[in-house]
Amino acid sequence: MQLDVVIDVVCPWCYLGKRQLDKAMEMRPGVITDLRYRPYQLGPDTPPEGVDRAEYYAKKFGDSPQLKAGREHLLKVGETLGITFDFESKCTIGNTLDAHRLIRWAYSSGVQAEVADRIMQLYFEECQFIGDRELLVSIAVEKGMDGTLVADLLASDKDIAEVKGEVQAAQQMGVTGVPMFIFDNKAGVSGAQEANVLAGVIDKLQAEKRA
């Protein structure tokens, strides 16, 4: 079964969704034979130097009870998935274009899920600036990719148009929020669903194939 997961690496719900998917795939081993993480950009106009996270969220949400409740939920669910969100430390939100380029290249090396997870871990748990190309190269090396090649590619325009094209394609498909799980190009599941929900979708699609 093919699965495309549309994410943005500065979306905390995408980090939850990725970890929930990991659990679902453990529950249904060997069923997903082609998994690919696809790009989305919630802030495509974020400058290269990034923006202060606290200022950004204050401007976007203010001191809303919804934001507080959402973060409390993220902390609680994250803990069950091995995630320790840090929403208090000073943090810079980066433009995610380069991160998405790295995730794209990681597919051919067979480490796409690992690279995506590590990017989100460093951002959400250690408040590192994922717009830093040196950081992205270090992630690539850590996951077994060719660091020199990745550095050269990041310094070029390689796949910028392709990543932007994929984001636009997702928007044209009606994707307005992430994560979005697309099973076999037909069944779409939106949001950071629990592992048993994702496993249930897998079961339903397999049953339909057998029918």
C-alpha atoms as a PDB file:
ATOM      1  CA  MET A   1       0.000   0.000   0.000  1.00  0.00           C
ATOM      2  CA  GLN A   2       1.219   3.480  -0.887  1.00  0.00           C
ATOM      3  CA  LEU A   3       1.032   6.299   1.648  1.00  0.00           C
ATOM      4  CA  ASP A   4       1.804   9.974   1.109  1.00  0.00           C
ATOM      5  CA  VAL A   5       1.988  12.163   4.223  1.00  0.00           C
ATOM      6  CA  VAL A   6       1.785  15.906   3.657  1.00  0.00           C
ATOM      7  CA  ILE A   7       3.578  17.792   6.445  1.00  0.00           C
ATOM      8  CA  ASP A   8       5.291  21.003   7.424  1.00  0.00           C
ATOM      9  CA  VAL A   9       8.134  20.561   9.872  1.00  0.00           C
ATOM     10  CA  VAL A  10       7.169  23.613  11.961  1.00  0.00           C
ATOM     11  CA  CYS A  11       3.706  22.167  12.598  1.00  0.00           C
ATOM     12  CA  PRO A  12       3.586  20.421  16.004  1.00  0.00           C
ATOM     13  CA  TRP A  13       0.565  18.373  14.940  1.00  0.00           C
ATOM     14  CA  CYS A  14       2.687  16.959  12.097  1.00  0.00           C
ATOM     15  CA  TYR A  15       5.258  15.761  14.626  1.00  0.00           C
ATOM     16  CA  LEU A  16       2.495  14.047  16.602  1.00  0.00           C
ATOM     17  CA  GLY A  17       1.028  12.643  13.394  1.00  0.00           C
ATOM     18  CA  LYS A  18       4.367  11.227  12.295  1.00  0.00           C
ATOM     19  CA  ARG A  19       4.861   9.437  15.610  1.00  0.00           C
ATOM     20  CA  GLN A  20       1.267   8.136  15.552  1.00  0.00           C
ATOM     21  CA  LEU A  21       1.926   6.772  12.067  1.00  0.00           C
ATOM     22  CA  ASP A  22       5.057   5.024  13.354  1.00  0.00           C
ATOM     23  CA  LYS A  23       2.877   3.227  15.904  1.00  0.00           C
ATOM     24  CA  ALA A  24       0.223   2.369  13.311  1.00  0.00           C
ATOM     25  CA  MET A  25       2.858   0.855  11.031  1.00  0.00           C
ATOM     26  CA  GLU A  26       4.154  -1.238  13.933  1.00  0.00           C
ATOM     27  CA  MET A  27       0.588  -2.440  14.452  1.00  0.00           C
ATOM     28  CA  ARG A  28       0.284  -3.345  10.756  1.00  0.00           C
ATOM     29  CA  PRO A  29       3.830  -4.376   9.776  1.00  0.00           C
ATOM     30  CA  GLY A  30       4.701  -4.712   6.110  1.00  0.00           C
ATOM     31  CA  VAL A  31       1.465  -3.239   4.778  1.00  0.00           C
ATOM     32  CA  ILE A  32       2.761   0.215   3.816  1.00  0.00           C
ATOM     33  CA  THR A  33       5.293  -0.593   1.105  1.00  0.00           C
ATOM     34  CA  ASP A  34       5.836   2.928  -0.224  1.00  0.00           C
ATOM     35  CA  LEU A  35       5.849   5.785   2.300  1.00  0.00           C
ATOM     36  CA  ARG A  36       6.672   9.282   1.178  1.00  0.00           C
ATOM     37  CA  TYR A  37       6.633  12.559   3.123  1.00  0.00           C
ATOM     38  CA  ARG A  38       5.386  15.429   0.969  1.00  0.00           C
ATOM     39  CA  PRO A  39       5.990  19.147   1.575  1.00  0.00           C
ATOM     40  CA  TYR A  40       3.610  21.839   2.767  1.00  0.00           C
ATOM     41  CA  GLN A  41       4.465  25.362   3.863  1.00  0.00           C
ATOM     42  CA  LEU A  42       2.341  27.093   6.464  1.00  0.00           C
ATOM     43  CA  GLY A  43       4.592  30.166   6.261  1.00  0.00           C
ATOM     44  CA  PRO A  44       6.101  30.297   2.767  1.00  0.00           C
ATOM     45  CA  ASP A  45       6.944  33.990   3.199  1.00  0.00           C
ATOM     46  CA  THR A  46       9.035  33.436   6.336  1.00  0.00           C
ATOM     47  CA  PRO A  47      12.364  35.243   5.734  1.00  0.00           C
ATOM     48  CA  PRO A  48      15.620  33.251   5.536  1.00  0.00           C
ATOM     49  CA  GLU A  49      16.723  34.590   8.922  1.00  0.00           C
ATOM     50  CA  GLY A  50      13.459  33.374  10.450  1.00  0.00           C
ATOM     51  CA  VAL A  51      11.054  35.019  12.887  1.00  0.00           C
ATOM     52  CA  ASP A  52      10.867  34.957  16.664  1.00  0.00           C
ATOM     53  CA  ARG A  53       8.393  32.255  17.654  1.00  0.00           C
ATOM     54  CA  ALA A  54       6.920  34.044  20.667  1.00  0.00           C
ATOM     55  CA  GLU A  55       6.326  37.231  18.667  1.00  0.00           C
ATOM     56  CA  TYR A  56       4.877  35.279  15.759  1.00  0.00           C
ATOM     57  CA  TYR A  57       2.367  33.383  17.895  1.00  0.00           C
ATOM     58  CA  ALA A  58       1.473  36.495  19.897  1.00  0.00           C
ATOM     59  CA  LYS A  59       0.695  38.299  16.659  1.00  0.00           C
ATOM     60  CA  LYS A  60      -1.213  35.373  15.164  1.00  0.00           C
ATOM     61  CA  PHE A  61      -3.146  34.069  18.184  1.00  0.00           C
ATOM     62  CA  GLY A  62      -2.746  36.631  20.943  1.00  0.00           C
ATOM     63  CA  ASP A  63      -3.168  35.339  24.480  1.00  0.00           C
ATOM     64  CA  SER A  64      -6.006  33.042  23.483  1.00  0.00           C
ATOM     65  CA  PRO A  65      -7.251  30.206  25.693  1.00  0.00           C
ATOM     66  CA  GLN A  66      -7.364  28.047  22.552  1.00  0.00           C
ATOM     67  CA  LEU A  67      -3.593  28.374  22.087  1.00  0.00           C
ATOM     68  CA  LYS A  68      -2.971  27.474  25.723  1.00  0.00           C
ATOM     69  CA  ALA A  69      -5.320  24.493  25.563  1.00  0.00           C
ATOM     70  CA  GLY A  70      -3.741  23.341  22.321  1.00  0.00           C
ATOM     71  CA  ARG A  71      -0.265  23.420  23.803  1.00  0.00           C
ATOM     72  CA  GLU A  72      -1.395  21.551  26.899  1.00  0.00           C
ATOM     73  CA  HIS A  73      -2.877  18.871  24.650  1.00  0.00           C
ATOM     74  CA  LEU A  74       0.333  18.670  22.600  1.00  0.00           C
ATOM     75  CA  LEU A  75       2.414  18.283  25.751  1.00  0.00           C
ATOM     76  CA  LYS A  76       0.155  15.554  27.113  1.00  0.00           C
ATOM     77  CA  VAL A  77      -0.125  13.506  23.916  1.00  0.00           C
ATOM     78  CA  GLY A  78       3.502  14.163  23.004  1.00  0.00           C
ATOM     79  CA  GLU A  79       4.634  12.591  26.246  1.00  0.00           C
ATOM     80  CA  THR A  80       2.914   9.323  25.297  1.00  0.00           C
ATOM     81  CA  LEU A  81       4.802   9.332  21.979  1.00  0.00           C
ATOM     82  CA  GLY A  82       8.245  10.109  23.356  1.00  0.00           C
ATOM     83  CA  ILE A  83       8.068  13.806  22.474  1.00  0.00           C
ATOM     84  CA  THR A  84       9.008  16.548  24.949  1.00  0.00           C
ATOM     85  CA  PHE A  85       7.756  19.774  23.408  1.00  0.00           C
ATOM     86  CA  ASP A  86       9.556  22.935  24.521  1.00  0.00           C
ATOM     87  CA  PHE A  87       7.235  25.888  24.031  1.00  0.00           C
ATOM     88  CA  GLU A  88       8.955  28.111  26.585  1.00  0.00           C
ATOM     89  CA  SER A  89      12.552  28.547  25.374  1.00  0.00           C
ATOM     90  CA  LYS A  90      13.511  31.258  22.912  1.00  0.00           C
ATOM     91  CA  CYS A  91      13.082  29.877  19.424  1.00  0.00           C
ATOM     92  CA  THR A  92      13.273  31.058  15.831  1.00  0.00           C
ATOM     93  CA  ILE A  93      10.831  29.761  13.243  1.00  0.00           C
ATOM     94  CA  GLY A  94      12.691  29.134   9.991  1.00  0.00           C
ATOM     95  CA  ASN A  95      11.495  29.051   6.418  1.00  0.00           C
ATOM     96  CA  THR A  96      11.031  25.316   5.797  1.00  0.00           C
ATOM     97  CA  LEU A  97      11.903  25.220   2.091  1.00  0.00           C
ATOM     98  CA  ASP A  98      15.444  23.889   2.608  1.00  0.00           C
ATOM     99  CA  ALA A  99      14.241  21.360   5.189  1.00  0.00           C
ATOM    100  CA  HIS A 100      11.709  20.070   2.677  1.00  0.00           C
ATOM    101  CA  ARG A 101      14.412  19.822   0.016  1.00  0.00           C
ATOM    102  CA  LEU A 102      16.485  17.678   2.382  1.00  0.00           C
ATOM    103  CA  ILE A 103      13.493  15.456   3.175  1.00  0.00           C
ATOM    104  CA  ARG A 104      12.898  15.059  -0.563  1.00  0.00           C
ATOM    105  CA  TRP A 105      16.485  13.942  -1.156  1.00  0.00           C
ATOM    106  CA  ALA A 106      16.370  11.599   1.823  1.00  0.00           C
ATOM    107  CA  TYR A 107      13.733   9.489   0.064  1.00  0.00           C
ATOM    108  CA  SER A 108      16.233   8.042  -2.421  1.00  0.00           C
ATOM    109  CA  SER A 109      18.547   7.177   0.484  1.00  0.00           C
ATOM    110  CA  GLY A 110      15.753   5.327   2.283  1.00  0.00           C
ATOM    111  CA  VAL A 111      15.918   7.577   5.354  1.00  0.00           C
ATOM    112  CA  GLN A 112      13.156  10.072   4.659  1.00  0.00           C
ATOM    113  CA  ALA A 113      11.087   9.280   7.762  1.00  0.00           C
ATOM    114  CA  GLU A 114      14.184   9.406   9.963  1.00  0.00           C
ATOM    115  CA  VAL A 115      15.315  12.762   8.555  1.00  0.00           C
ATOM    116  CA  ALA A 116      11.842  14.302   8.889  1.00  0.00           C
ATOM    117  CA  ASP A 117      11.574  13.070  12.476  1.00  0.00           C
ATOM    118  CA  ARG A 118      15.019  14.421  13.393  1.00  0.00           C
ATOM    119  CA  ILE A 119      14.299  17.861  11.925  1.00  0.00           C
ATOM    120  CA  MET A 120      11.107  18.122  13.961  1.00  0.00           C
ATOM    121  CA  GLN A 121      12.795  16.768  17.078  1.00  0.00           C
ATOM    122  CA  LEU A 122      15.539  19.403  16.935  1.00  0.00           C
ATOM    123  CA  TYR A 123      13.037  22.195  16.352  1.00  0.00           C
ATOM    124  CA  PHE A 124      10.302  21.243  18.799  1.00  0.00           C
ATOM    125  CA  GLU A 125      12.390  19.692  21.574  1.00  0.00           C
ATOM    126  CA  GLU A 126      15.681  21.585  21.356  1.00  0.00           C
ATOM    127  CA  CYS A 127      14.497  24.858  19.763  1.00  0.00           C
ATOM    128  CA  GLN A 128      17.179  24.706  17.081  1.00  0.00           C
ATOM    129  CA  PHE A 129      16.923  26.885  13.971  1.00  0.00           C
ATOM    130  CA  ILE A 130      16.064  24.531  11.126  1.00  0.00           C
ATOM    131  CA  GLY A 131      16.702  27.240   8.543  1.00  0.00           C
ATOM    132  CA  ASP A 132      20.414  26.710   9.227  1.00  0.00           C
ATOM    133  CA  ARG A 133      21.899  24.784   6.312  1.00  0.00           C
ATOM    134  CA  GLU A 134      24.813  23.541   8.403  1.00  0.00           C
ATOM    135  CA  LEU A 135      22.327  21.992  10.811  1.00  0.00           C
ATOM    136  CA  LEU A 136      20.508  20.331   7.915  1.00  0.00           C
ATOM    137  CA  VAL A 137      23.791  18.932   6.584  1.00  0.00           C
ATOM    138  CA  SER A 138      24.604  17.531  10.037  1.00  0.00           C
ATOM    139  CA  ILE A 139      21.202  15.806  10.118  1.00  0.00           C
ATOM    140  CA  ALA A 140      21.862  14.327   6.683  1.00  0.00           C
ATOM    141  CA  VAL A 141      25.235  12.975   7.788  1.00  0.00           C
ATOM    142  CA  GLU A 142      23.768  11.607  11.016  1.00  0.00           C
ATOM    143  CA  LYS A 143      21.238   9.632   8.975  1.00  0.00           C
ATOM    144  CA  GLY A 144      23.811   8.241   6.558  1.00  0.00           C
ATOM    145  CA  MET A 145      23.519  10.663   3.648  1.00  0.00           C
ATOM    146  CA  ASP A 146      26.443  12.240   1.783  1.00  0.00           C
ATOM    147  CA  GLY A 147      27.058  15.507   3.655  1.00  0.00           C
ATOM    148  CA  THR A 148      29.222  17.071   0.955  1.00  0.00           C
ATOM    149  CA  LEU A 149      26.610  16.368  -1.694  1.00  0.00           C
ATOM    150  CA  VAL A 150      23.792  17.710   0.487  1.00  0.00           C
ATOM    151  CA  ALA A 151      25.770  20.901   1.232  1.00  0.00           C
ATOM    152  CA  ASP A 152      26.345  21.435  -2.493  1.00  0.00           C
ATOM    153  CA  LEU A 153      22.694  20.827  -3.289  1.00  0.00           C
ATOM    154  CA  LEU A 154      21.499  23.211  -0.574  1.00  0.00           C
ATOM    155  CA  ALA A 155      23.818  25.904  -1.945  1.00  0.00           C
ATOM    156  CA  SER A 156      22.176  25.472  -5.347  1.00  0.00           C
ATOM    157  CA  ASP A 157      18.609  25.920  -6.589  1.00  0.00           C
ATOM    158  CA  LYS A 158      18.139  22.157  -6.867  1.00  0.00           C
ATOM    159  CA  ASP A 159      14.493  21.107  -6.410  1.00  0.00           C
ATOM    160  CA  ILE A 160      13.269  24.492  -5.151  1.00  0.00           C
ATOM    161  CA  ALA A 161      10.736  24.658  -7.983  1.00  0.00           C
ATOM    162  CA  GLU A 162       9.768  21.028  -7.430  1.00  0.00           C
ATOM    163  CA  VAL A 163       9.088  21.485  -3.714  1.00  0.00           C
ATOM    164  CA  LYS A 164       7.065  24.630  -4.347  1.00  0.00           C
ATOM    165  CA  GLY A 165       5.189  22.750  -7.071  1.00  0.00           C
ATOM    166  CA  GLU A 166       4.309  19.953  -4.661  1.00  0.00           C
ATOM    167  CA  VAL A 167       3.033  22.465  -2.110  1.00  0.00           C
ATOM    168  CA  GLN A 168       0.896  24.090  -4.785  1.00  0.00           C
ATOM    169  CA  ALA A 169      -0.382  20.689  -5.933  1.00  0.00           C
ATOM    170  CA  ALA A 170      -1.418  19.830  -2.370  1.00  0.00           C
ATOM    171  CA  GLN A 171      -3.295  23.129  -2.108  1.00  0.00           C
ATOM    172  CA  GLN A 172      -5.032  22.478  -5.423  1.00  0.00           C
ATOM    173  CA  MET A 173      -6.089  19.066  -4.086  1.00  0.00           C
ATOM    174  CA  GLY A 174      -7.807  20.912  -1.242  1.00  0.00           C
ATOM    175  CA  VAL A 175      -5.217  20.383   1.480  1.00  0.00           C
ATOM    176  CA  THR A 176      -5.554  23.359   3.822  1.00  0.00           C
ATOM    177  CA  GLY A 177      -4.189  21.820   6.997  1.00  0.00           C
ATOM    178  CA  VAL A 178      -1.520  19.307   7.880  1.00  0.00           C
ATOM    179  CA  PRO A 179      -0.752  16.539   8.485  1.00  0.00           C
ATOM    180  CA  MET A 180      -2.719  14.918   5.697  1.00  0.00           C
ATOM    181  CA  PHE A 181      -2.448  11.158   5.138  1.00  0.00           C
ATOM    182  CA  ILE A 182      -3.267   9.999   1.595  1.00  0.00           C
ATOM    183  CA  PHE A 183      -3.596   6.218   1.231  1.00  0.00           C
ATOM    184  CA  ASP A 184      -3.221   4.746  -2.275  1.00  0.00           C
ATOM    185  CA  ASN A 185      -4.006   8.141  -3.822  1.00  0.00           C
ATOM    186  CA  LYS A 186      -7.639   7.915  -2.751  1.00  0.00           C
ATOM    187  CA  ALA A 187      -8.340   7.831   0.997  1.00  0.00           C
ATOM    188  CA  GLY A 188      -7.416  11.060   2.746  1.00  0.00           C
ATOM    189  CA  VAL A 189      -7.227  11.360   6.518  1.00  0.00           C
ATOM    190  CA  SER A 190      -6.588  14.801   7.993  1.00  0.00           C
ATOM    191  CA  GLY A 191      -5.021  15.715  11.312  1.00  0.00           C
ATOM    192  CA  ALA A 192      -2.848  14.018  13.924  1.00  0.00           C
ATOM    193  CA  GLN A 193      -5.074  10.961  14.216  1.00  0.00           C
ATOM    194  CA  GLU A 194      -4.395   8.291  16.814  1.00  0.00           C
ATOM    195  CA  ALA A 195      -2.500   5.195  15.711  1.00  0.00           C
ATOM    196  CA  ASN A 196      -5.560   2.950  15.968  1.00  0.00           C
ATOM    197  CA  VAL A 197      -7.495   5.269  13.636  1.00  0.00           C
ATOM    198  CA  LEU A 198      -4.731   5.085  11.019  1.00  0.00           C
ATOM    199  CA  ALA A 199      -4.508   1.313  11.456  1.00  0.00           C
ATOM    200  CA  GLY A 200      -8.275   1.152  10.959  1.00  0.00           C
ATOM    201  CA  VAL A 201      -8.008   3.000   7.645  1.00  0.00           C
ATOM    202  CA  ILE A 202      -5.320   0.536   6.541  1.00  0.00           C
ATOM    203  CA  ASP A 203      -7.594  -2.371   7.492  1.00  0.00           C
ATOM    204  CA  LYS A 204     -10.565  -0.880   5.624  1.00  0.00           C
ATOM    205  CA  LEU A 205      -8.565  -0.356   2.439  1.00  0.00           C
ATOM    206  CA  GLN A 206      -7.133  -3.872   2.586  1.00  0.00           C
ATOM    207  CA  ALA A 207     -10.623  -5.300   3.034  1.00  0.00           C
ATOM    208  CA  GLU A 208     -11.835  -3.339   0.003  1.00  0.00           C
ATOM    209  CA  LYS A 209      -8.947  -4.689  -2.072  1.00  0.00           C
ATOM    210  CA  ARG A 210      -9.840  -8.250  -1.103  1.00  0.00           C
ATOM    211  CA  ALA A 211     -13.561  -7.765  -1.803  1.00  0.00           C
END
